[in-house]
mmCIF file of C-alpha atoms in Angstrom:
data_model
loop_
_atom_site.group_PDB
_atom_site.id
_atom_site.type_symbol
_atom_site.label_atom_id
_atom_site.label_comp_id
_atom_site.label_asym_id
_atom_site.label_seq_id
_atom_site.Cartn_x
_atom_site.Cartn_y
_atom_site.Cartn_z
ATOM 1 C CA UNK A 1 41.376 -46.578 93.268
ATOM 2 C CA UNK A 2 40.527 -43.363 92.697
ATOM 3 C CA UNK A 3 37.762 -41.451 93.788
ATOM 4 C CA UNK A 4 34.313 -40.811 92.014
ATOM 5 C CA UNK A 5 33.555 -37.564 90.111
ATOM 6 C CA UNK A 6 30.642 -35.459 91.381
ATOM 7 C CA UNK A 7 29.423 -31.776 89.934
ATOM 8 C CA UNK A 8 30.299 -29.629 93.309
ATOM 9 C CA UNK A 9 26.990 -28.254 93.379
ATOM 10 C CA UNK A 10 23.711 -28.153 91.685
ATOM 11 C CA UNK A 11 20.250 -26.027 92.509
ATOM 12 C CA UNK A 12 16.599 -26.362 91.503
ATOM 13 C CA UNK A 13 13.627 -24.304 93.164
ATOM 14 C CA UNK A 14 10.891 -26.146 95.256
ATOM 15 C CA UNK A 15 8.504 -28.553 93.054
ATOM 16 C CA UNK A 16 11.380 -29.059 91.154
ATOM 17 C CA UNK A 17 13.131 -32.311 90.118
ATOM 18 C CA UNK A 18 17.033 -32.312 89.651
ATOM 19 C CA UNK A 19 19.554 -34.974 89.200
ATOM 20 C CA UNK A 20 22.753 -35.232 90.486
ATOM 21 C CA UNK A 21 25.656 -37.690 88.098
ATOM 22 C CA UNK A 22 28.082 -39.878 89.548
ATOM 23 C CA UNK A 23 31.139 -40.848 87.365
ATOM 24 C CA UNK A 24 33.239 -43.746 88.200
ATOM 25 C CA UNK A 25 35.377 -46.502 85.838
ATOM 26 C CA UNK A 26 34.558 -49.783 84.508
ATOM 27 C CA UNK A 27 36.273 -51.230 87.708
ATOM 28 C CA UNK A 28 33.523 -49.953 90.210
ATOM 29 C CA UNK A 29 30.417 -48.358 88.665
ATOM 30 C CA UNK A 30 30.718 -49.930 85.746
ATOM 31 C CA UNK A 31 31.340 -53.435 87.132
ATOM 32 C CA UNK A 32 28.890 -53.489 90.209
ATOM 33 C CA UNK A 33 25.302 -52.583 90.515
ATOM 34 C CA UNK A 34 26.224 -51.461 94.489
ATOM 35 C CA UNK A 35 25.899 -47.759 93.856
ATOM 36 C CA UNK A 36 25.203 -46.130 96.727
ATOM 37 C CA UNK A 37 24.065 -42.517 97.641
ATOM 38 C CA UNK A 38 24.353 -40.731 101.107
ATOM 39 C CA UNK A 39 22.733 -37.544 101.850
ATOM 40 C CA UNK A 40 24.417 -35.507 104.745
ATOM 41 C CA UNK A 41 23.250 -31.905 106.060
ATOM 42 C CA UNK A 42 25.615 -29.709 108.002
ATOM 43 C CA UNK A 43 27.086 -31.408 110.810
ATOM 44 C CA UNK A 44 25.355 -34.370 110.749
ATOM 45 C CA UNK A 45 26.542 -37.837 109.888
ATOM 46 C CA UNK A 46 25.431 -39.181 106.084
ATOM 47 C CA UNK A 47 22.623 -40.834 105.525
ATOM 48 C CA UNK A 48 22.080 -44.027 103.582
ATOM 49 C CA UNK A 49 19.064 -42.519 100.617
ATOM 50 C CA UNK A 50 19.573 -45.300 97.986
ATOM 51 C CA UNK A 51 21.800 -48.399 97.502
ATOM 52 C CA UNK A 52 22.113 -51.238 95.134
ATOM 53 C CA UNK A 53 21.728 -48.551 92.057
ATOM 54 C CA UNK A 54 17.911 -47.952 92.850
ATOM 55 C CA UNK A 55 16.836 -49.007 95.934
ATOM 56 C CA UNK A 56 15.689 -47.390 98.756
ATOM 57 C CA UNK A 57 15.566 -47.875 102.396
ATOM 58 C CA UNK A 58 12.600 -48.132 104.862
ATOM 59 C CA UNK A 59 11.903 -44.321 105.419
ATOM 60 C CA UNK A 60 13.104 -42.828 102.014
ATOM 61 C CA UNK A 61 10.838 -40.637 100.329
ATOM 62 C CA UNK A 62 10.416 -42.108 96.887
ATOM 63 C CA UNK A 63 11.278 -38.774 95.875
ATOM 64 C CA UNK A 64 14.899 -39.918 95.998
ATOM 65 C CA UNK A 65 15.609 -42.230 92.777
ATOM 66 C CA UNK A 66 18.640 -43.726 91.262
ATOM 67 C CA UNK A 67 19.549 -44.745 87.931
ATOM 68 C CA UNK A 68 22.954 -46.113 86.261
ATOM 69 C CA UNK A 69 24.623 -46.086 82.975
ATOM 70 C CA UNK A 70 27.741 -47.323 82.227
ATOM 71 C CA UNK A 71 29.929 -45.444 84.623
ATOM 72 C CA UNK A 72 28.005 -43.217 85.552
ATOM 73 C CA UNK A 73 25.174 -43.151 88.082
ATOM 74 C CA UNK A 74 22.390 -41.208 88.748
ATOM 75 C CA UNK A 75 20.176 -39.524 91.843
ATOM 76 C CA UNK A 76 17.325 -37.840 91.103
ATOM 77 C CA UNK A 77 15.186 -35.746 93.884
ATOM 78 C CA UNK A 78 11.949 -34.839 92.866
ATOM 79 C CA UNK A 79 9.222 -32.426 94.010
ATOM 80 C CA UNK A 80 11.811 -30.438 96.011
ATOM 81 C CA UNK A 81 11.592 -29.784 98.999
ATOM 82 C CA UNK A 82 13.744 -27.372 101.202
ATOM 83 C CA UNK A 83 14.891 -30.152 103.471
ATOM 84 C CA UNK A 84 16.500 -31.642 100.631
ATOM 85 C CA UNK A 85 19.184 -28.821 100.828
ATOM 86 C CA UNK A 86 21.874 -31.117 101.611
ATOM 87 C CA UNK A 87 25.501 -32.626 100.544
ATOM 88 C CA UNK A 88 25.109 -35.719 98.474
ATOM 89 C CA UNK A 89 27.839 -38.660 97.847
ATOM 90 C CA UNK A 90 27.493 -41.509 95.782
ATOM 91 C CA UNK A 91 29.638 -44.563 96.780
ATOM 92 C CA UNK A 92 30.190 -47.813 94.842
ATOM 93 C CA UNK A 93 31.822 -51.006 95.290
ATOM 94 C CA UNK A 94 34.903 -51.535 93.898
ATOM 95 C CA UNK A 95 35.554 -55.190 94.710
ATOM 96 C CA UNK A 96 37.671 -57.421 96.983
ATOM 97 C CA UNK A 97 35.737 -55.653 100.027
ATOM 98 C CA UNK A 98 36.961 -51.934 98.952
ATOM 99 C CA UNK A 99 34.641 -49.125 98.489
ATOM 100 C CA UNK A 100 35.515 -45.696 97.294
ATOM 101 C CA UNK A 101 33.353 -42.402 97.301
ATOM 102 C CA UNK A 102 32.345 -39.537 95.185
ATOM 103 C CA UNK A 103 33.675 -35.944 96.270
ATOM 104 C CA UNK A 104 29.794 -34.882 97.258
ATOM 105 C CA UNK A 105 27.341 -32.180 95.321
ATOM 106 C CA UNK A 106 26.215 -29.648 97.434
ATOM 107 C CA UNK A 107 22.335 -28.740 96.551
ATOM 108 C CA UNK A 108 20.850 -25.708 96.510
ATOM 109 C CA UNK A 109 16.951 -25.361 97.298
ATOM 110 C CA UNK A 110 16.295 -21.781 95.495
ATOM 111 C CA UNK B 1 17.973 -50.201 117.420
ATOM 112 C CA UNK B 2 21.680 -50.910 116.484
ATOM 113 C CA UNK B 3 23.529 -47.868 117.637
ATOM 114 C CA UNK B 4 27.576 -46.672 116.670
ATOM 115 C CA UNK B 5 29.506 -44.149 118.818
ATOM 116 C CA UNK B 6 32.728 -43.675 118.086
ATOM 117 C CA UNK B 7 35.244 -43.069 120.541
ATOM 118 C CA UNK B 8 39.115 -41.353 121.326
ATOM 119 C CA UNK B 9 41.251 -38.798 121.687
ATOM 120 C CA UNK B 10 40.446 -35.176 119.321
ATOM 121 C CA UNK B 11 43.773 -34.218 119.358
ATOM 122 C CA UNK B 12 46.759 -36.116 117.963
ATOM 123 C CA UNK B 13 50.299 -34.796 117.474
ATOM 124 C CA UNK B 14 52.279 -35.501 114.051
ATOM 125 C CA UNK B 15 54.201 -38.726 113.436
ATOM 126 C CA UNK B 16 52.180 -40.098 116.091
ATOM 127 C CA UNK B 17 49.322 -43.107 115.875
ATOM 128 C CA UNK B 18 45.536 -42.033 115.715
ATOM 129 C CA UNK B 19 43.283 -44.594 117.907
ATOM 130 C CA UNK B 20 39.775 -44.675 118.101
ATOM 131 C CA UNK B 21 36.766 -47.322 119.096
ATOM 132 C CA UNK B 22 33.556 -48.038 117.785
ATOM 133 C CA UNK B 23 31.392 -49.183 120.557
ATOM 134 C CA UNK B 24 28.000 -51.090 118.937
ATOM 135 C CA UNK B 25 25.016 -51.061 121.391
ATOM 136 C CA UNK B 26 21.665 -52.644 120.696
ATOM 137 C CA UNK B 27 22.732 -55.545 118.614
ATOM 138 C CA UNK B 28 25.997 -58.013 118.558
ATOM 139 C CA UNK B 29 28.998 -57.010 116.365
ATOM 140 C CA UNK B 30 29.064 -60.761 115.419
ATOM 141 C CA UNK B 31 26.975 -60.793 112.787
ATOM 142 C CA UNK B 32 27.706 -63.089 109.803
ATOM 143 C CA UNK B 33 24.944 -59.976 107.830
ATOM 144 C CA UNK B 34 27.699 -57.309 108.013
ATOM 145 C CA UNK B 35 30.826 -55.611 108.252
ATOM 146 C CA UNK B 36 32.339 -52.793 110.249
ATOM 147 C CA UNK B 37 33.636 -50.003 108.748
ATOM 148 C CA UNK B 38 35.811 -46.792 108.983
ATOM 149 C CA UNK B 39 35.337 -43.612 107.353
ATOM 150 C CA UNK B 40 36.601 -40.042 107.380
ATOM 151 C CA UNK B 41 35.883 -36.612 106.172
ATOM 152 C CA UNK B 42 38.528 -33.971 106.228
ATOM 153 C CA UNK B 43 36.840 -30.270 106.690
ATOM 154 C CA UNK B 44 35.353 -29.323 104.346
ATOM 155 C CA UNK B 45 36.100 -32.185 101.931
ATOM 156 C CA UNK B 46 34.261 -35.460 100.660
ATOM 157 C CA UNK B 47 33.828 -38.894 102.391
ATOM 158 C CA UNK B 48 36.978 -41.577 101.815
ATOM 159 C CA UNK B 49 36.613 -44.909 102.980
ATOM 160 C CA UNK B 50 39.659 -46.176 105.326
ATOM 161 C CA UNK B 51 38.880 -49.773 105.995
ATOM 162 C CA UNK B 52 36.112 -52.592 106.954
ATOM 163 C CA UNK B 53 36.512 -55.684 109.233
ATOM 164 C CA UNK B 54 34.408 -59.010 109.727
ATOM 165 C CA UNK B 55 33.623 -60.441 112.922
ATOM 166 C CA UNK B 56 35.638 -63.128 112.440
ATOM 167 C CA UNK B 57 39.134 -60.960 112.426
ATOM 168 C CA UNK B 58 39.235 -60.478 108.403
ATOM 169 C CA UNK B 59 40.397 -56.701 107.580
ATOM 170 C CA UNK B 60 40.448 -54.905 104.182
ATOM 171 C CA UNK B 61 42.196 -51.698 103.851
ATOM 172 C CA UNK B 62 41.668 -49.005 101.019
ATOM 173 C CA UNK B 63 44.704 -49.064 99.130
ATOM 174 C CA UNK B 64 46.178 -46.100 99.686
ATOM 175 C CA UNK B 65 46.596 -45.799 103.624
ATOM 176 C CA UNK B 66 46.991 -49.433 103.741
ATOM 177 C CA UNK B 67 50.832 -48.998 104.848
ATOM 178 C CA UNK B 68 49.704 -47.093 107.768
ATOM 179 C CA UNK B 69 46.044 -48.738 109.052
ATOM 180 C CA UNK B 70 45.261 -51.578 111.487
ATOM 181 C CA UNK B 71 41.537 -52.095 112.139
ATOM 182 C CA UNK B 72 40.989 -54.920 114.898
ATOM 183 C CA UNK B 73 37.753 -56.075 116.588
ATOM 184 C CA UNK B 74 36.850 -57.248 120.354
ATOM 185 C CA UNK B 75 33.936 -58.990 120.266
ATOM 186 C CA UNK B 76 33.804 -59.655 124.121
ATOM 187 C CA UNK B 77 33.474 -56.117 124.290
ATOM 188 C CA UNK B 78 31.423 -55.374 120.744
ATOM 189 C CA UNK B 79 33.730 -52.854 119.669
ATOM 190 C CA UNK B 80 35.891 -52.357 116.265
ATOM 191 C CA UNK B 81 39.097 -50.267 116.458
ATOM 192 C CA UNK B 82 41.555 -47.928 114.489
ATOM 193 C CA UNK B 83 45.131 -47.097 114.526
ATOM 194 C CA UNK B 84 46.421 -44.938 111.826
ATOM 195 C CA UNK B 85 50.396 -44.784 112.306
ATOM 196 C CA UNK B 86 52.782 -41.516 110.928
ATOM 197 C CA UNK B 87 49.763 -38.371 111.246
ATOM 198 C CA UNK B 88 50.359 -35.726 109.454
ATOM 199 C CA UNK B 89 47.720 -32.519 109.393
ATOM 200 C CA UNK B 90 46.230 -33.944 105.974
ATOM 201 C CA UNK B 91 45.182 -36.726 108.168
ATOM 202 C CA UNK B 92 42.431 -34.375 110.325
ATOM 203 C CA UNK B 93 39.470 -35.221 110.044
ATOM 204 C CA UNK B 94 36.204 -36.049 111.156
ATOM 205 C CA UNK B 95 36.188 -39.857 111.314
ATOM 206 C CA UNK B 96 32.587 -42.283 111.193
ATOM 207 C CA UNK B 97 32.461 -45.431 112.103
ATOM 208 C CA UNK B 98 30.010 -47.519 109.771
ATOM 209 C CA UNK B 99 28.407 -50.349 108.851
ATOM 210 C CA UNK B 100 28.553 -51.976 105.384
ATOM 211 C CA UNK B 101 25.539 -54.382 104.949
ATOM 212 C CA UNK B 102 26.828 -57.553 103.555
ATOM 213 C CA UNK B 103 25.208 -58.145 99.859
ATOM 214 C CA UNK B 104 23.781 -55.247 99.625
ATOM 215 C CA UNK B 105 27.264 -53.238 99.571
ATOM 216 C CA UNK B 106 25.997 -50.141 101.301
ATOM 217 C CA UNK B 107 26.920 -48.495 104.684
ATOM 218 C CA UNK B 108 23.133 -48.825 105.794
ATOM 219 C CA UNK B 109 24.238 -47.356 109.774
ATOM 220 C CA UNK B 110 26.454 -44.625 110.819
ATOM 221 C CA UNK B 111 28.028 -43.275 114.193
ATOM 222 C CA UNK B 112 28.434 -39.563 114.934
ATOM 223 C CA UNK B 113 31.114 -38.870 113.921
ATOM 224 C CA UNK B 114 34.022 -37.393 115.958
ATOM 225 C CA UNK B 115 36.557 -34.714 114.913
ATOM 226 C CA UNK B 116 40.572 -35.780 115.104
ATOM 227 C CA UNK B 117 43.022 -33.072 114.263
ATOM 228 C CA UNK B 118 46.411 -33.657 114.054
ATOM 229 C CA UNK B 119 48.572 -30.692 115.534
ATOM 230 C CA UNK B 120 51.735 -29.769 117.585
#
């Protein structure tokens, strides 16, 4: 399995919505609606922000919204904020209990 | 509150095995709602998944360390383990200990985190 493809980085200024692509294959993103995405600021451990494509947990700004087509999913962060300045990963489920991981977007609050 | 600290030596000399523990507090580790997971993060680099385990003893290993992972669990003393045999320095890395929520295919609870670098 190989892993998912991210953009390294993206920016948008405060107020701002941006969106942030996940690309996988028809055997995990394309096959499963259990896209995941993790946000994770410097040192910190991730942080579960949406799973099962659009969902998110208790706690989530609904800021934070996902979207998939195809192979490819999609986070979108609205209304920036500067706290959003983070590393993002999307994760999906590949089947038979494996999982595999995108190589994170780093995003820039202007 | 379910809590995951993970739990082992930080340094680990090449060719030898990597161990660590994940110690669950606040909740039982025998749970038929999830699994418990493995992940690292080399410096600087993107989130890879190593392996998961069920209460109940079943393992599942990505595919590509497979040859060199064991992940066992002790429910007498709620904690989930990893070897990883052979190091080598691309295997430093900061490695989580997680929780995959059955059904919903997400790791909804993380540890830490704790740094392991390989090195002479």
């Amino acid at each position: 399995q190989s892993a998912l493809t991210q953009a390294p980085s993206a920016s948008g200024s405060p107020g701002q919505s941006v969106t942030l692509s996940c690309t996988g294959t028809s055997s995990d993103v394309g096959d499963y609606n259990f896209v995941s995405w993790y946000q994770q600021h410097p040192g910190k451990a991730p942080k579960l922000m949406i799973y099962e494509v659009n969902k998110r947990p208790s706690g989530v700004p609904n800021r934070f919204s996902g979207s998939k087509s195809g192979n490819t999913a999609s986070l979108t962060v609205s209304g920036l904020q500067a706290e959003d300045e983070a590393d993002y990963y999307c994760s999906s489920y590949a089947g038979s209990n494996n999982w595999v991981f995108g190589g994170g977007t780093k995003l820039t609050v202007l | 509150q379910v809590q995951l600290r993970e739990s082992g030596p930080g340094l680990v000399k090449p060719s030898e095995t990597l161990s660590l523990t994940c110690t669950v507090s606040g909740g039982s580790i025998i749970s038929s709602s999830y699994y418990w997971g493995w992940i690292r993060q080399p410096p600087g680099k993107g989130l890879e998944w190593i392996g998961s385990i069920f209460y109940s003893g079943s393992t599942y290993y990505n595919p590509s360390l497979k040859s060199r992972v064991t992940i066992s669990v002790d429910t007498s003393k709620n904690q989930f383990s990893l070897k990883l045999s052979s190091v080598t320095a691309a295997d430093t890395a900061v490695y989580y200990c997680a929780r995959p929520k059955v059904t919903e295919w997400s790791f909804d609870l993380w540890g830490r985190g704790t740094l392991v670098t390989v090195s002479s």
